GROMACS .gro file of C-alpha atoms in nm:
model
  328
    1UNK     CA    1   2.321   4.332   1.489
    2UNK     CA    2   2.027   4.277   1.746
    3UNK     CA    3   1.768   4.074   1.650
    4UNK     CA    4   1.468   3.947   1.869
    5UNK     CA    5   1.371   3.669   1.657
    6UNK     CA    6   1.625   3.423   1.517
    7UNK     CA    7   1.460   3.119   1.395
    8UNK     CA    8   1.799   2.963   1.337
    9UNK     CA    9   1.829   2.916   1.710
   10UNK     CA   10   1.609   2.610   1.687
   11UNK     CA   11   1.844   2.446   1.408
   12UNK     CA   12   2.165   2.473   1.609
   13UNK     CA   13   2.234   2.098   1.680
   14UNK     CA   14   2.066   1.755   1.597
   15UNK     CA   15   1.932   1.742   1.948
   16UNK     CA   16   1.764   2.077   1.911
   17UNK     CA   17   1.629   1.977   1.568
   18UNK     CA   18   1.479   1.652   1.682
   19UNK     CA   19   1.315   1.824   1.977
   20UNK     CA   20   1.131   2.071   1.766
   21UNK     CA   21   1.067   1.825   1.459
   22UNK     CA   22   0.700   1.857   1.369
   23UNK     CA   23   0.677   1.521   1.172
   24UNK     CA   24   0.831   1.177   1.259
   25UNK     CA   25   0.808   0.841   1.096
   26UNK     CA   26   0.798   0.568   1.332
   27UNK     CA   27   0.784   0.214   1.239
   28UNK     CA   28   0.451   0.189   1.367
   29UNK     CA   29   0.326   0.417   1.099
   30UNK     CA   30   0.452   0.204   0.799
   31UNK     CA   31   0.312  -0.099   0.626
   32UNK     CA   32   0.540  -0.330   0.401
   33UNK     CA   33   0.401  -0.442   0.080
   34UNK     CA   34   0.495  -0.810  -0.012
   35UNK     CA   35   0.460  -1.006  -0.319
   36UNK     CA   36   0.436  -1.389  -0.308
   37UNK     CA   37   0.445  -1.592  -0.614
   38UNK     CA   38   0.286  -1.940  -0.679
   39UNK     CA   39   0.556  -2.227  -0.769
   40UNK     CA   40   0.878  -2.054  -0.672
   41UNK     CA   41   1.147  -2.229  -0.511
   42UNK     CA   42   1.363  -1.918  -0.447
   43UNK     CA   43   1.268  -1.555  -0.438
   44UNK     CA   44   1.258  -1.387  -0.786
   45UNK     CA   45   1.418  -1.043  -0.800
   46UNK     CA   46   1.195  -0.765  -0.952
   47UNK     CA   47   1.443  -0.586  -1.175
   48UNK     CA   48   1.264  -0.263  -1.186
   49UNK     CA   49   1.244  -0.243  -0.807
   50UNK     CA   50   1.619  -0.330  -0.689
   51UNK     CA   51   1.596  -0.489  -0.332
   52UNK     CA   52   1.226  -0.602  -0.385
   53UNK     CA   53   1.129  -0.958  -0.476
   54UNK     CA   54   0.842  -1.205  -0.558
   55UNK     CA   55   0.860  -1.415  -0.234
   56UNK     CA   56   0.821  -1.801  -0.198
   57UNK     CA   57   0.583  -1.881   0.098
   58UNK     CA   58   0.886  -1.967   0.299
   59UNK     CA   59   1.055  -1.634   0.251
   60UNK     CA   60   0.723  -1.454   0.296
   61UNK     CA   61   0.690  -1.597   0.646
   62UNK     CA   62   1.044  -1.501   0.730
   63UNK     CA   63   1.005  -1.146   0.601
   64UNK     CA   64   0.661  -1.106   0.792
   65UNK     CA   65   0.826  -1.215   1.116
   66UNK     CA   66   1.109  -0.957   1.056
   67UNK     CA   67   0.850  -0.703   0.998
   68UNK     CA   68   0.671  -0.776   1.322
   69UNK     CA   69   0.979  -0.782   1.528
   70UNK     CA   70   1.076  -0.441   1.370
   71UNK     CA   71   0.761  -0.300   1.493
   72UNK     CA   72   0.598  -0.220   1.161
   73UNK     CA   73   0.216  -0.156   1.156
   74UNK     CA   74   0.160  -0.437   0.899
   75UNK     CA   75   0.232  -0.608   0.570
   76UNK     CA   76   0.008  -0.578   0.265
   77UNK     CA   77  -0.008  -0.898   0.079
   78UNK     CA   78  -0.019  -0.934  -0.317
   79UNK     CA   79  -0.049  -1.278  -0.478
   80UNK     CA   80   0.060  -1.387  -0.827
   81UNK     CA   81  -0.069  -1.716  -0.934
   82UNK     CA   82   0.093  -1.948  -1.175
   83UNK     CA   83  -0.228  -1.976  -1.406
   84UNK     CA   84  -0.448  -1.664  -1.491
   85UNK     CA   85  -0.779  -1.665  -1.649
   86UNK     CA   86  -1.041  -1.416  -1.781
   87UNK     CA   87  -1.246  -1.445  -1.466
   88UNK     CA   88  -0.940  -1.421  -1.203
   89UNK     CA   89  -1.073  -1.731  -1.061
   90UNK     CA   90  -0.769  -1.794  -0.858
   91UNK     CA   91  -0.849  -1.495  -0.639
   92UNK     CA   92  -1.140  -1.707  -0.491
   93UNK     CA   93  -0.952  -2.038  -0.463
   94UNK     CA   94  -0.940  -2.147  -0.090
   95UNK     CA   95  -0.596  -2.291  -0.149
   96UNK     CA   96  -0.473  -2.016  -0.414
   97UNK     CA   97  -0.140  -1.840  -0.348
   98UNK     CA   98  -0.294  -1.510  -0.175
   99UNK     CA   99  -0.519  -1.731   0.034
  100UNK     CA  100  -0.237  -1.961   0.149
  101UNK     CA  101  -0.027  -1.649   0.202
  102UNK     CA  102  -0.268  -1.495   0.456
  103UNK     CA  103  -0.294  -1.835   0.633
  104UNK     CA  104   0.094  -1.843   0.663
  105UNK     CA  105   0.147  -1.508   0.769
  106UNK     CA  106  -0.122  -1.489   1.028
  107UNK     CA  107   0.017  -1.816   1.173
  108UNK     CA  108   0.346  -1.678   1.201
  109UNK     CA  109   0.272  -1.325   1.330
  110UNK     CA  110  -0.064  -1.372   1.516
  111UNK     CA  111  -0.180  -1.025   1.608
  112UNK     CA  112   0.179  -0.873   1.645
  113UNK     CA  113   0.159  -0.741   1.279
  114UNK     CA  114  -0.145  -0.653   1.097
  115UNK     CA  115  -0.215  -0.898   0.807
  116UNK     CA  116  -0.347  -0.687   0.513
  117UNK     CA  117  -0.476  -0.804   0.172
  118UNK     CA  118  -0.512  -0.650  -0.172
  119UNK     CA  119  -0.869  -0.722  -0.273
  120UNK     CA  120  -0.849  -0.686  -0.659
  121UNK     CA  121  -0.856  -0.914  -0.968
  122UNK     CA  122  -0.567  -0.785  -1.167
  123UNK     CA  123  -0.309  -1.000  -1.039
  124UNK     CA  124  -0.533  -1.301  -1.121
  125UNK     CA  125  -0.704  -1.200  -1.466
  126UNK     CA  126  -0.538  -1.297  -1.793
  127UNK     CA  127  -0.626  -0.958  -1.950
  128UNK     CA  128  -0.481  -0.766  -1.640
  129UNK     CA  129  -0.773  -0.571  -1.546
  130UNK     CA  130  -0.906  -0.525  -1.189
  131UNK     CA  131  -1.231  -0.689  -1.276
  132UNK     CA  132  -1.422  -0.926  -1.511
  133UNK     CA  133  -1.506  -0.789  -1.861
  134UNK     CA  134  -1.819  -0.754  -2.054
  135UNK     CA  135  -1.859  -0.908  -2.397
  136UNK     CA  136  -1.773  -0.568  -2.525
  137UNK     CA  137  -1.448  -0.561  -2.348
  138UNK     CA  138  -1.526  -0.298  -2.065
  139UNK     CA  139  -1.501  -0.375  -1.700
  140UNK     CA  140  -1.818  -0.508  -1.543
  141UNK     CA  141  -1.857  -0.321  -1.235
  142UNK     CA  142  -2.130  -0.483  -1.049
  143UNK     CA  143  -2.024  -0.842  -1.139
  144UNK     CA  144  -1.671  -0.749  -1.032
  145UNK     CA  145  -1.782  -0.589  -0.688
  146UNK     CA  146  -1.965  -0.935  -0.626
  147UNK     CA  147  -1.630  -1.115  -0.653
  148UNK     CA  148  -1.462  -0.857  -0.439
  149UNK     CA  149  -1.719  -0.929  -0.175
  150UNK     CA  150  -1.653  -1.299  -0.179
  151UNK     CA  151  -1.274  -1.244  -0.192
  152UNK     CA  152  -1.276  -1.039   0.112
  153UNK     CA  153  -1.486  -1.270   0.321
  154UNK     CA  154  -1.234  -1.544   0.212
  155UNK     CA  155  -0.944  -1.332   0.333
  156UNK     CA  156  -1.116  -1.260   0.657
  157UNK     CA  157  -1.191  -1.640   0.715
  158UNK     CA  158  -0.822  -1.719   0.680
  159UNK     CA  159  -0.691  -1.443   0.896
  160UNK     CA  160  -0.663  -1.118   0.747
  161UNK     CA  161  -0.707  -0.829   0.994
  162UNK     CA  162  -0.765  -0.569   0.720
  163UNK     CA  163  -0.887  -0.608   0.355
  164UNK     CA  164  -0.820  -0.334   0.121
  165UNK     CA  165  -1.035  -0.319  -0.189
  166UNK     CA  166  -0.816  -0.136  -0.462
  167UNK     CA  167  -1.002  -0.179  -0.779
  168UNK     CA  168  -1.193   0.158  -0.763
  169UNK     CA  169  -1.520  -0.012  -0.860
  170UNK     CA  170  -1.827   0.193  -0.762
  171UNK     CA  171  -1.992   0.025  -0.448
  172UNK     CA  172  -1.719  -0.203  -0.374
  173UNK     CA  173  -1.676  -0.099  -0.011
  174UNK     CA  174  -2.063  -0.125   0.072
  175UNK     CA  175  -2.069  -0.489  -0.071
  176UNK     CA  176  -1.765  -0.574   0.106
  177UNK     CA  177  -1.896  -0.450   0.440
  178UNK     CA  178  -2.229  -0.603   0.397
  179UNK     CA  179  -2.065  -0.957   0.316
  180UNK     CA  180  -1.824  -0.930   0.601
  181UNK     CA  181  -2.106  -0.853   0.835
  182UNK     CA  182  -2.331  -1.128   0.697
  183UNK     CA  183  -2.036  -1.375   0.748
  184UNK     CA  184  -1.976  -1.267   1.107
  185UNK     CA  185  -1.654  -1.090   1.051
  186UNK     CA  186  -1.754  -0.778   1.225
  187UNK     CA  187  -1.396  -0.699   1.339
  188UNK     CA  188  -1.237  -0.713   0.985
  189UNK     CA  189  -1.139  -0.373   0.901
  190UNK     CA  190  -1.160  -0.221   0.550
  191UNK     CA  191  -0.886   0.013   0.430
  192UNK     CA  192  -1.043   0.156   0.120
  193UNK     CA  193  -0.819   0.271  -0.188
  194UNK     CA  194  -1.060   0.558  -0.179
  195UNK     CA  195  -0.854   0.804  -0.418
  196UNK     CA  196  -0.647   0.587  -0.656
  197UNK     CA  197  -0.541   0.771  -0.962
  198UNK     CA  198  -0.429   0.633  -1.298
  199UNK     CA  199  -0.059   0.686  -1.295
  200UNK     CA  200   0.254   0.648  -1.506
  201UNK     CA  201   0.427   0.563  -1.167
  202UNK     CA  202   0.272   0.226  -1.137
  203UNK     CA  203   0.506   0.074  -1.412
  204UNK     CA  204   0.729  -0.127  -1.184
  205UNK     CA  205   0.436  -0.277  -1.006
  206UNK     CA  206   0.321  -0.424  -1.316
  207UNK     CA  207   0.643  -0.631  -1.351
  208UNK     CA  208   0.614  -0.723  -0.967
  209UNK     CA  209   0.258  -0.883  -1.021
  210UNK     CA  210   0.331  -1.019  -1.363
  211UNK     CA  211   0.059  -0.797  -1.521
  212UNK     CA  212  -0.071  -0.892  -1.877
  213UNK     CA  213  -0.255  -0.567  -1.905
  214UNK     CA  214  -0.301  -0.382  -2.241
  215UNK     CA  215  -0.443  -0.061  -2.260
  216UNK     CA  216  -0.514   0.133  -1.935
  217UNK     CA  217  -0.748   0.171  -1.644
  218UNK     CA  218  -0.880   0.514  -1.692
  219UNK     CA  219  -1.228   0.437  -1.674
  220UNK     CA  220  -1.226   0.335  -1.327
  221UNK     CA  221  -0.899   0.486  -1.166
  222UNK     CA  222  -0.921   0.869  -1.123
  223UNK     CA  223  -0.803   1.147  -1.347
  224UNK     CA  224  -0.491   1.315  -1.205
  225UNK     CA  225  -0.633   1.669  -1.278
  226UNK     CA  226  -0.929   1.618  -1.027
  227UNK     CA  227  -0.920   1.683  -0.650
  228UNK     CA  228  -1.283   1.734  -0.562
  229UNK     CA  229  -1.356   1.409  -0.735
  230UNK     CA  230  -1.130   1.243  -0.476
  231UNK     CA  231  -1.320   1.398  -0.200
  232UNK     CA  232  -1.650   1.266  -0.323
  233UNK     CA  233  -1.485   0.905  -0.365
  234UNK     CA  234  -1.362   0.927  -0.010
  235UNK     CA  235  -1.686   1.028   0.115
  236UNK     CA  236  -1.873   0.773  -0.066
  237UNK     CA  237  -1.651   0.501   0.079
  238UNK     CA  238  -1.686   0.611   0.425
  239UNK     CA  239  -2.052   0.605   0.394
  240UNK     CA  240  -2.044   0.260   0.278
  241UNK     CA  241  -1.840   0.146   0.578
  242UNK     CA  242  -1.460   0.213   0.525
  243UNK     CA  243  -1.267   0.230   0.851
  244UNK     CA  244  -0.959   0.374   0.684
  245UNK     CA  245  -0.914   0.557   0.342
  246UNK     CA  246  -0.593   0.571   0.119
  247UNK     CA  247  -0.461   0.799  -0.131
  248UNK     CA  248  -0.251   0.651  -0.415
  249UNK     CA  249   0.003   0.737  -0.542
  250UNK     CA  250   0.160   0.941  -0.273
  251UNK     CA  251   0.426   1.182  -0.412
  252UNK     CA  252   0.258   1.346  -0.705
  253UNK     CA  253  -0.076   1.374  -0.476
  254UNK     CA  254   0.055   1.515  -0.154
  255UNK     CA  255  -0.199   1.787  -0.204
  256UNK     CA  256  -0.483   1.529  -0.206
  257UNK     CA  257  -0.334   1.374   0.114
  258UNK     CA  258  -0.353   1.703   0.275
  259UNK     CA  259  -0.715   1.762   0.153
  260UNK     CA  260  -0.846   1.414   0.253
  261UNK     CA  261  -0.673   1.460   0.600
  262UNK     CA  262  -0.861   1.780   0.659
  263UNK     CA  263  -1.208   1.641   0.531
  264UNK     CA  264  -1.227   1.311   0.736
  265UNK     CA  265  -1.181   1.209   1.091
  266UNK     CA  266  -1.069   0.858   1.015
  267UNK     CA  267  -0.713   0.731   0.966
  268UNK     CA  268  -0.561   0.836   0.624
  269UNK     CA  269  -0.312   0.599   0.441
  270UNK     CA  270  -0.109   0.679   0.149
  271UNK     CA  271   0.079   0.442  -0.071
  272UNK     CA  272   0.444   0.534  -0.176
  273UNK     CA  273   0.434   0.328  -0.488
  274UNK     CA  274   0.667   0.143  -0.694
  275UNK     CA  275   0.769   0.408  -0.948
  276UNK     CA  276   0.839   0.651  -0.676
  277UNK     CA  277   1.063   0.389  -0.508
  278UNK     CA  278   1.230   0.286  -0.833
  279UNK     CA  279   1.312   0.674  -0.928
  280UNK     CA  280   1.515   0.705  -0.597
  281UNK     CA  281   1.686   0.360  -0.626
  282UNK     CA  282   1.785   0.445  -0.968
  283UNK     CA  283   1.915   0.782  -0.914
  284UNK     CA  284   2.110   0.662  -0.619
  285UNK     CA  285   2.257   0.360  -0.806
  286UNK     CA  286   2.372   0.630  -1.047
  287UNK     CA  287   2.541   0.845  -0.765
  288UNK     CA  288   2.303   1.146  -0.845
  289UNK     CA  289   2.140   1.165  -0.502
  290UNK     CA  290   2.223   1.048  -0.149
  291UNK     CA  291   1.994   0.733  -0.113
  292UNK     CA  292   1.934   0.739   0.255
  293UNK     CA  293   1.855   1.114   0.274
  294UNK     CA  294   1.623   1.095  -0.017
  295UNK     CA  295   1.434   0.804   0.127
  296UNK     CA  296   1.407   0.999   0.471
  297UNK     CA  297   1.299   1.300   0.281
  298UNK     CA  298   1.034   1.104   0.074
  299UNK     CA  299   0.885   0.940   0.382
  300UNK     CA  300   0.873   1.256   0.593
  301UNK     CA  301   0.687   1.458   0.301
  302UNK     CA  302   0.422   1.198   0.277
  303UNK     CA  303   0.392   1.192   0.661
  304UNK     CA  304   0.387   1.579   0.672
  305UNK     CA  305   0.109   1.578   0.416
  306UNK     CA  306  -0.121   1.423   0.649
  307UNK     CA  307  -0.080   1.045   0.604
  308UNK     CA  308  -0.121   0.862   0.949
  309UNK     CA  309   0.004   0.546   0.768
  310UNK     CA  310   0.258   0.502   0.479
  311UNK     CA  311   0.282   0.189   0.280
  312UNK     CA  312   0.630   0.172   0.142
  313UNK     CA  313   0.884  -0.080   0.014
  314UNK     CA  314   1.146   0.079   0.236
  315UNK     CA  315   0.936   0.003   0.558
  316UNK     CA  316   1.136  -0.274   0.675
  317UNK     CA  317   1.482  -0.114   0.602
  318UNK     CA  318   1.369   0.212   0.766
  319UNK     CA  319   1.235   0.024   1.075
  320UNK     CA  320   1.570  -0.158   1.127
  321UNK     CA  321   1.765   0.189   1.075
  322UNK     CA  322   1.531   0.337   1.336
  323UNK     CA  323   1.601   0.064   1.599
  324UNK     CA  324   1.977   0.089   1.527
  325UNK     CA  325   1.964   0.460   1.581
  326UNK     CA  326   1.801   0.416   1.905
  327UNK     CA  327   2.064   0.169   2.033
  328UNK     CA  328   2.338   0.443   1.980
   0.00000   0.00000   0.00000
């Protein structure tokens, strides 16, 4: 048979497939989320996320240095205090666990790896919501936003390169940008969790941050049925001063990542969240899938959808594998 067009010609060998690959997942595109818990003497495994731990400050420092050496873009820090209260006051403690973690990591990595912080109260509140509550039990948007602004300034003061408000409060980005400017932190970037959906896939994360949440967050996180709403949220965050925007979760929202990528001219991030990680790890542990191939396919799909940056718990492992492959 004589065929002029044979697409398979470009799939004949690993070298050929590599040359024509349209999407790659370099370590510089990845951010490693890290959890640090107050009062630990040894890292505490997170049972629903095999291979992921709540760090001590010492192991956090070590892991951050490894991330920098591996060429990762950054680390996203989450702090878990020993004591929580209704106001989430530990979030504003100059010597609280997250504040100390930022200091420690920035001291270790300098500008070689971006120090990024989660600006939210859910790790710090006794009720587990992302903000303070009104007497009727609903989240008080405006009072919460004021606390986010204070939190972001505190993080910038102790060394954060990037602050990432994740609570989905109306006006949070504008309040943070104004507060950072007023405090002289003109170069601190804001990565806005602009399109953050309510999701069943957050389950393992709740264990990771020792969440005490009862109920749900449907009054502030987005409805998974909506795409136009996500684009509106993204536009609002950019108008308020966001430098980058994020879609979270990633795998069930690849269409949203693509739509956001096509709508904006700023960097787009996506969070490959805990439940997405746990599903692959659980299936691989049972011998149902090839783990390494599934990880590669997952990360590639998120990049292919349009994410410039991917937050993933596989970031360090992936970067180390990337380096090893380069040495062969």
